[in-house]
PDB file of C-alpha atoms in Angstrom:
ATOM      1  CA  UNK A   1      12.438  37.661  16.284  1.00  0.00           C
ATOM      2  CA  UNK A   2      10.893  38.571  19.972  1.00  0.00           C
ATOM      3  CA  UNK A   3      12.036  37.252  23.518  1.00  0.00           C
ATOM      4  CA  UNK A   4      10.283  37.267  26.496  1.00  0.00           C
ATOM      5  CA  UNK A   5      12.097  36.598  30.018  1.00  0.00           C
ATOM      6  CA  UNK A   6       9.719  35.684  32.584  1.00  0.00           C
ATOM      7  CA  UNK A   7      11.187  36.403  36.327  1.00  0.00           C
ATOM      8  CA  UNK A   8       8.905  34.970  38.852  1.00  0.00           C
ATOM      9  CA  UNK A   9       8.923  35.706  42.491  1.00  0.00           C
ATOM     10  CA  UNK A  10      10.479  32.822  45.475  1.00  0.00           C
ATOM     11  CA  UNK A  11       7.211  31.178  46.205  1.00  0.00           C
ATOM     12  CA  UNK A  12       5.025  31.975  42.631  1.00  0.00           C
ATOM     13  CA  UNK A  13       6.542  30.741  39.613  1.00  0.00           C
ATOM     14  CA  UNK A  14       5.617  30.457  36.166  1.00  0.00           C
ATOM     15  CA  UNK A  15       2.747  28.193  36.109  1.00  0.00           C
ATOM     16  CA  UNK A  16       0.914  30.472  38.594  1.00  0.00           C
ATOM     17  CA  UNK A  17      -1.982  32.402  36.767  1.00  0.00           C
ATOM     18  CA  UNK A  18      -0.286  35.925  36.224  1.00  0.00           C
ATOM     19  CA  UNK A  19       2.563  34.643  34.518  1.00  0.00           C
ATOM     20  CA  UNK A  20       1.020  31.352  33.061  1.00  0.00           C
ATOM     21  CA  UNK A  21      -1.762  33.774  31.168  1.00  0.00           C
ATOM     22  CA  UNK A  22       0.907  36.349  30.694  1.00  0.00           C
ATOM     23  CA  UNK A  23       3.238  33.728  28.391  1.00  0.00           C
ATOM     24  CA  UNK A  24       0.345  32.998  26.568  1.00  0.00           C
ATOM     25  CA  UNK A  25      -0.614  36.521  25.680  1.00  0.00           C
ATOM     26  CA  UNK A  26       2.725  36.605  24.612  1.00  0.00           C
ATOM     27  CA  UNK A  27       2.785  33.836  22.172  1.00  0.00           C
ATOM     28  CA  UNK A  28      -0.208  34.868  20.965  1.00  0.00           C
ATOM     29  CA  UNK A  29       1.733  38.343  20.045  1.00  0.00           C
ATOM     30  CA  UNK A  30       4.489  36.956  18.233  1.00  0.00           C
ATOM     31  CA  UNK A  31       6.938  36.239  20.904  1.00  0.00           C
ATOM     32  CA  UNK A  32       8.991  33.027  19.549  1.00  0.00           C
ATOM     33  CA  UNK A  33      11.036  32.655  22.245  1.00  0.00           C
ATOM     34  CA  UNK A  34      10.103  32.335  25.645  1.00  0.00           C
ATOM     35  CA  UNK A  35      12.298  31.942  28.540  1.00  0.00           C
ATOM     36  CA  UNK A  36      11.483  30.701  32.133  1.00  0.00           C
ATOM     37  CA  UNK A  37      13.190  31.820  34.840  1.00  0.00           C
ATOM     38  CA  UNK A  38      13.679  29.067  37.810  1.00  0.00           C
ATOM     39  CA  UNK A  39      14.795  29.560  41.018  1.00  0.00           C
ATOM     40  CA  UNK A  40      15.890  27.391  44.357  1.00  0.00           C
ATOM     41  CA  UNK A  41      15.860  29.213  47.601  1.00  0.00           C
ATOM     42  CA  UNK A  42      15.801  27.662  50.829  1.00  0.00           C
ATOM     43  CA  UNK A  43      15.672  31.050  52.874  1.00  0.00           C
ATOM     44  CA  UNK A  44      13.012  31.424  55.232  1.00  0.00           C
ATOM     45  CA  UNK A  45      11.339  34.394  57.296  1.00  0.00           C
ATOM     46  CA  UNK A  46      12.423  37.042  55.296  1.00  0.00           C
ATOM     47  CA  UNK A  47       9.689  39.290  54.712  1.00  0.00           C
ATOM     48  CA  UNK A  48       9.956  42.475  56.397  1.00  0.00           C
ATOM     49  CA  UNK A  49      14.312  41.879  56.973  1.00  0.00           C
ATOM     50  CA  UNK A  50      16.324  44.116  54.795  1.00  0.00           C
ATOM     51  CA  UNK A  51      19.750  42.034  55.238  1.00  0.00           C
ATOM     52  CA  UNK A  52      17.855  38.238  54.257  1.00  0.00           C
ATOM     53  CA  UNK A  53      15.736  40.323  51.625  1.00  0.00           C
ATOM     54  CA  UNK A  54      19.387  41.241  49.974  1.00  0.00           C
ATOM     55  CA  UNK A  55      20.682  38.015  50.403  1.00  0.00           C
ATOM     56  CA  UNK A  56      17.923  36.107  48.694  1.00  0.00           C
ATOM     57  CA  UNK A  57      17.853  38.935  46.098  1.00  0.00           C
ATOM     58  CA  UNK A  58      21.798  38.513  45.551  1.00  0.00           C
ATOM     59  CA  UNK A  59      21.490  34.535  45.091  1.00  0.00           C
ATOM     60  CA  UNK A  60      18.683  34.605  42.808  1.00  0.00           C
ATOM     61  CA  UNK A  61      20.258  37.489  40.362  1.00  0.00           C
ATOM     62  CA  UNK A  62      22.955  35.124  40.467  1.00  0.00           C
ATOM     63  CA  UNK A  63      20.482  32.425  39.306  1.00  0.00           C
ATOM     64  CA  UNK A  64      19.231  34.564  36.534  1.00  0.00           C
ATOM     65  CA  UNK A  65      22.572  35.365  35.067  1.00  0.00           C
ATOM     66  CA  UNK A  66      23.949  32.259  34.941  1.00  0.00           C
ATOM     67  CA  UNK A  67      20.527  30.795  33.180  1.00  0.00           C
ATOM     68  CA  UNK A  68      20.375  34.059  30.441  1.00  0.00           C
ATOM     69  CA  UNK A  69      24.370  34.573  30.162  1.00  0.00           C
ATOM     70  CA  UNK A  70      23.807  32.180  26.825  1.00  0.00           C
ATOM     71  CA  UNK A  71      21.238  35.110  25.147  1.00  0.00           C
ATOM     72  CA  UNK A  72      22.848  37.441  22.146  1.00  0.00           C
ATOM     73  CA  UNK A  73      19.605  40.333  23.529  1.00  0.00           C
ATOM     74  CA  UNK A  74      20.786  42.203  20.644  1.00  0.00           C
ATOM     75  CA  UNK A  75      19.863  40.085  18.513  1.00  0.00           C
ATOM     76  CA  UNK A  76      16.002  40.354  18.615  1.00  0.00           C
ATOM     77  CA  UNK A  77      13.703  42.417  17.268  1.00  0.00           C
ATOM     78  CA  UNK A  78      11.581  43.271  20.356  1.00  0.00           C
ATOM     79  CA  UNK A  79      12.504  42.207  23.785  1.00  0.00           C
ATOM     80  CA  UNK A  80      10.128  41.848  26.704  1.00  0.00           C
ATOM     81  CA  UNK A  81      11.126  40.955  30.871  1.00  0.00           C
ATOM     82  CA  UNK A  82       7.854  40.077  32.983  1.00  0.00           C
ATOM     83  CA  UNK A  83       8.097  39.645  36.323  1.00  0.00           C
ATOM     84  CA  UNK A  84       6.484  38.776  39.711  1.00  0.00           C
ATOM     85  CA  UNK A  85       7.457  39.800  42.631  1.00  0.00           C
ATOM     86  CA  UNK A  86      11.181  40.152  44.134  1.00  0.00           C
ATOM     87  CA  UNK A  87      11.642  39.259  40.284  1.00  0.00           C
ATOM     88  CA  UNK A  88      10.754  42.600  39.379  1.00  0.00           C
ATOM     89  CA  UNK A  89      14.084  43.705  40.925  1.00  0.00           C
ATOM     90  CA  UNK A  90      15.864  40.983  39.086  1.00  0.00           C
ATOM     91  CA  UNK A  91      14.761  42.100  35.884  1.00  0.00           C
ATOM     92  CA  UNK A  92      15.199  45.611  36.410  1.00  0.00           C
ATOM     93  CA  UNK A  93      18.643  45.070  37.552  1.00  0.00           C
ATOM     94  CA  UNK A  94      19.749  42.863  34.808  1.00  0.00           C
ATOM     95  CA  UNK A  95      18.697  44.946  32.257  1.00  0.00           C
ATOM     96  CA  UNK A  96      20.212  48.089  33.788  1.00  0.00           C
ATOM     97  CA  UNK A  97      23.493  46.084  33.912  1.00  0.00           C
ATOM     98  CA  UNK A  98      24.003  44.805  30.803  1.00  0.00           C
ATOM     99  CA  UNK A  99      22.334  47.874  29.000  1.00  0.00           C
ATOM    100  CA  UNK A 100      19.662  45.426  27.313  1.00  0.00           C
ATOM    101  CA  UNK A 101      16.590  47.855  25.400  1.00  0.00           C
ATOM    102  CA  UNK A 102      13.524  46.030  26.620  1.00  0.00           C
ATOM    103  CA  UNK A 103       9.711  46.766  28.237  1.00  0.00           C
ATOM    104  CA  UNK A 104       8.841  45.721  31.149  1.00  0.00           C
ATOM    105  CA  UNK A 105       5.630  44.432  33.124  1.00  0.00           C
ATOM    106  CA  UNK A 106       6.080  44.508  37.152  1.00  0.00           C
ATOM    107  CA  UNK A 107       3.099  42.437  38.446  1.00  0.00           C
ATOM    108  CA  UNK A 108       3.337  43.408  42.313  1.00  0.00           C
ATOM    109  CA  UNK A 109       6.519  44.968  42.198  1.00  0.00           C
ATOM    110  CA  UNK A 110       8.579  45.821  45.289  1.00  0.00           C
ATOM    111  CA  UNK A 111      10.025  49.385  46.131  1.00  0.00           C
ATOM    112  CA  UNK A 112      13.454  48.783  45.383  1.00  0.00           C
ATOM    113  CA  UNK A 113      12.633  47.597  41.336  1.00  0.00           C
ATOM    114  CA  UNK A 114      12.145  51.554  41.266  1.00  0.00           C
ATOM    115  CA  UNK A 115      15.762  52.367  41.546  1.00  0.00           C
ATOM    116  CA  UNK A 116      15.586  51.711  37.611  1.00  0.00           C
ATOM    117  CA  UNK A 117      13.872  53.127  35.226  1.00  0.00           C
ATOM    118  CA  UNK A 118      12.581  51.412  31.772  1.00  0.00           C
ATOM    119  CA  UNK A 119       9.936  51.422  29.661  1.00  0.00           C
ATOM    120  CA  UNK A 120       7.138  49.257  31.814  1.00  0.00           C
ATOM    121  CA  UNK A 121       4.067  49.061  33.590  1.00  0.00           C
ATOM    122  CA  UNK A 122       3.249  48.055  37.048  1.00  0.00           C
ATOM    123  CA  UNK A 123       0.496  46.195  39.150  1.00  0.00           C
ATOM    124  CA  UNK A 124      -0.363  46.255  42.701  1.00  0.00           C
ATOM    125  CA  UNK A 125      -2.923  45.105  45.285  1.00  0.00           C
ATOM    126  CA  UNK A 126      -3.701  47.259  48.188  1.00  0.00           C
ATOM    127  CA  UNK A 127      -3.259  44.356  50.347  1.00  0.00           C
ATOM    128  CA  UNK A 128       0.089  43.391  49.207  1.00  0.00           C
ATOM    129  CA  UNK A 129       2.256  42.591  52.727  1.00  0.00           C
ATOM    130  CA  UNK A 130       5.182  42.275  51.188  1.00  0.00           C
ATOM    131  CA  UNK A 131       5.112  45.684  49.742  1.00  0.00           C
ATOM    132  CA  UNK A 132       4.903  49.158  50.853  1.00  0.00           C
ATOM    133  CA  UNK A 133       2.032  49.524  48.476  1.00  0.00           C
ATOM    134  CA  UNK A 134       2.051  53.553  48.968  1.00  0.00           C
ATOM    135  CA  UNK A 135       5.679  53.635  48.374  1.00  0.00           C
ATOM    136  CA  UNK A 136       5.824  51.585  45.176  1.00  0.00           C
ATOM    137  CA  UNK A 137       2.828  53.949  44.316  1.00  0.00           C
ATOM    138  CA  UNK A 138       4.649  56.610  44.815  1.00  0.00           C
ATOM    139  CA  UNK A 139       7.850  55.741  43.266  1.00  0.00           C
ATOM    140  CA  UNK A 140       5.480  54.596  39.931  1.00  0.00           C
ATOM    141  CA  UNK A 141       4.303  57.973  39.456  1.00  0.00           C
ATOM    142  CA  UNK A 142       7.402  59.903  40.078  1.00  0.00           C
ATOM    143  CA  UNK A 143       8.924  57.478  37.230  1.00  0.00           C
ATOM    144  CA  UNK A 144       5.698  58.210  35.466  1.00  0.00           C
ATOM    145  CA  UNK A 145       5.167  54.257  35.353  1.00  0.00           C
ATOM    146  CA  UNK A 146       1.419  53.520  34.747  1.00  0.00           C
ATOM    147  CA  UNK A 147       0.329  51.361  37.972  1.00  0.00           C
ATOM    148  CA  UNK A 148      -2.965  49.643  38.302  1.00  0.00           C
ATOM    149  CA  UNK A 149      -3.672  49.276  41.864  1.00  0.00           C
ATOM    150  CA  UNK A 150      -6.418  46.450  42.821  1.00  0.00           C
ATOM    151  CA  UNK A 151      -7.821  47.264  45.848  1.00  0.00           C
ATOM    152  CA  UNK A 152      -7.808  44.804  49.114  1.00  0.00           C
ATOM    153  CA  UNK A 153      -5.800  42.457  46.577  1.00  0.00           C
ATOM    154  CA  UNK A 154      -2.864  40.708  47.846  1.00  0.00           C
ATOM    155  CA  UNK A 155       0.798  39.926  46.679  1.00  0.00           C
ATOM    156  CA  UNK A 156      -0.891  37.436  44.221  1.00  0.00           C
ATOM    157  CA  UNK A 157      -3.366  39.930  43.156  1.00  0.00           C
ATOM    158  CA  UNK A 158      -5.805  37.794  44.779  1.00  0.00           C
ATOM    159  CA  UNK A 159      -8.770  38.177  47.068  1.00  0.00           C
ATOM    160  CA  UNK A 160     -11.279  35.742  49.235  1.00  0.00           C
ATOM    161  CA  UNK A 161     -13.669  35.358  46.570  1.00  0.00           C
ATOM    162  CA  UNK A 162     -12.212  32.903  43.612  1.00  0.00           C
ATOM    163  CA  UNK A 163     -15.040  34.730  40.902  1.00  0.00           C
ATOM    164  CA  UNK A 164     -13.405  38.148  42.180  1.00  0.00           C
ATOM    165  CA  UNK A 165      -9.828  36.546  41.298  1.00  0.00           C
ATOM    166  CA  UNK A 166     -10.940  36.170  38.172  1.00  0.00           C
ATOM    167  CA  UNK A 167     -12.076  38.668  37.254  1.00  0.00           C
ATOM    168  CA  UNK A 168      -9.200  40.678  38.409  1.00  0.00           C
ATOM    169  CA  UNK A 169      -6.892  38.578  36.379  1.00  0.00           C
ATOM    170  CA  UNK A 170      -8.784  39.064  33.473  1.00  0.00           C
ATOM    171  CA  UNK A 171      -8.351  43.079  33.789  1.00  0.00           C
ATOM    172  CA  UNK A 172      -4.764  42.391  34.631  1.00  0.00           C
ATOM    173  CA  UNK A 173      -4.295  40.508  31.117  1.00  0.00           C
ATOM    174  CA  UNK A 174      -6.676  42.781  29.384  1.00  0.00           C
ATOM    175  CA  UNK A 175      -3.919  46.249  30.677  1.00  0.00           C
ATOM    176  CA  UNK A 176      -1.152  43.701  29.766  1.00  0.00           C
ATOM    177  CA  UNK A 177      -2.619  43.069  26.246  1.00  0.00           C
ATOM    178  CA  UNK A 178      -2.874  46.579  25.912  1.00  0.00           C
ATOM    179  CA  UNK A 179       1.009  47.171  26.685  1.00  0.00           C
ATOM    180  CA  UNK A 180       1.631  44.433  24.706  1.00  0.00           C
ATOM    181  CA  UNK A 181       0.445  46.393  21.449  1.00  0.00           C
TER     182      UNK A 181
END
């Protein structure tokens, strides 16, 4: 049996397009189980400050392991984190902490998801203020993580242009099919 744990980010959750389409590539691959991560967070103005950046990081890891403490990991065949965001941290950490074998997909991940390493892939738009997009760049290749970076995209891999969008989503699903196989 597969699992996949979707970790969205504070303000894009799981019905947003990246990890809506994402579950359903999933399911279409086999994964029976599918966990969603939810989160409440009342923190505001935190972009750019280290110390409320920590604390909302700290309250929802907290969230996550209370809602996946229930999960034997070991006990599937094939288990998959995707994540969004400050969730790519929250994934990355979890699974370095309790030692769980799993791939990973980091849609816009932020520099600090780099201080562990797992099998994944990244995305990124060139746009992305809530990242230092050359850092996480950096720290991809030095992990020798494939990254796809989407230029003048934003931290929802988004541009002005809705026919754009789409079109980038599509080549973000088509690289996370790709992983997924």
């Amino acid at each position: 049996m597969k699992i996949a744990v979707f970790f969205p980010g504070i303000g894009y959750h799981c019905d947003k397009p990246l990890l809506y389409y994402a579950r359903k590539l999933v399911q279409e691959y086999g994964y029976e189980k599918t966990v969603m991560q939810e989160y409440s967070y009342n923190g505001k103005n935190i972009r750019g400050d280290k110390k409320k950046m920590q604390e909302a990081f700290e309250c929802l890891y907290a969230q996550a392991e209370k809602k996946l403490e229930e999960i034997a990991f070991d006990e599937y065949s094939e288990v998959l984190f995707i994540s969004k965001s400050v969730g790519t941290i929250i994934a990355s950490a979890y699974a370095e902490k309790y030692k769980i074998k799993c791939c990973q997909i980091l849609y816009t991940p932020l520099e600090q998801t780099f201080m562990f390493e797992h099998d994944e892939i990244a995305f990124i738009g060139t746009a992305d203020p809530w990242s230092d997009v050359k850092k996480v760049i950096a720290c991809s290749k030095e992990q020798a993580v494939p990254i796809y970076v989407y230029e003048d995209a934003n931290h929802s891999l988004e541009k002005e242009n809705i026919l754009q969008n789409i079109d980038i989503l599509k080549n973000v699903m088509e690289k996370t099919q790709k992983y997924l196989r």
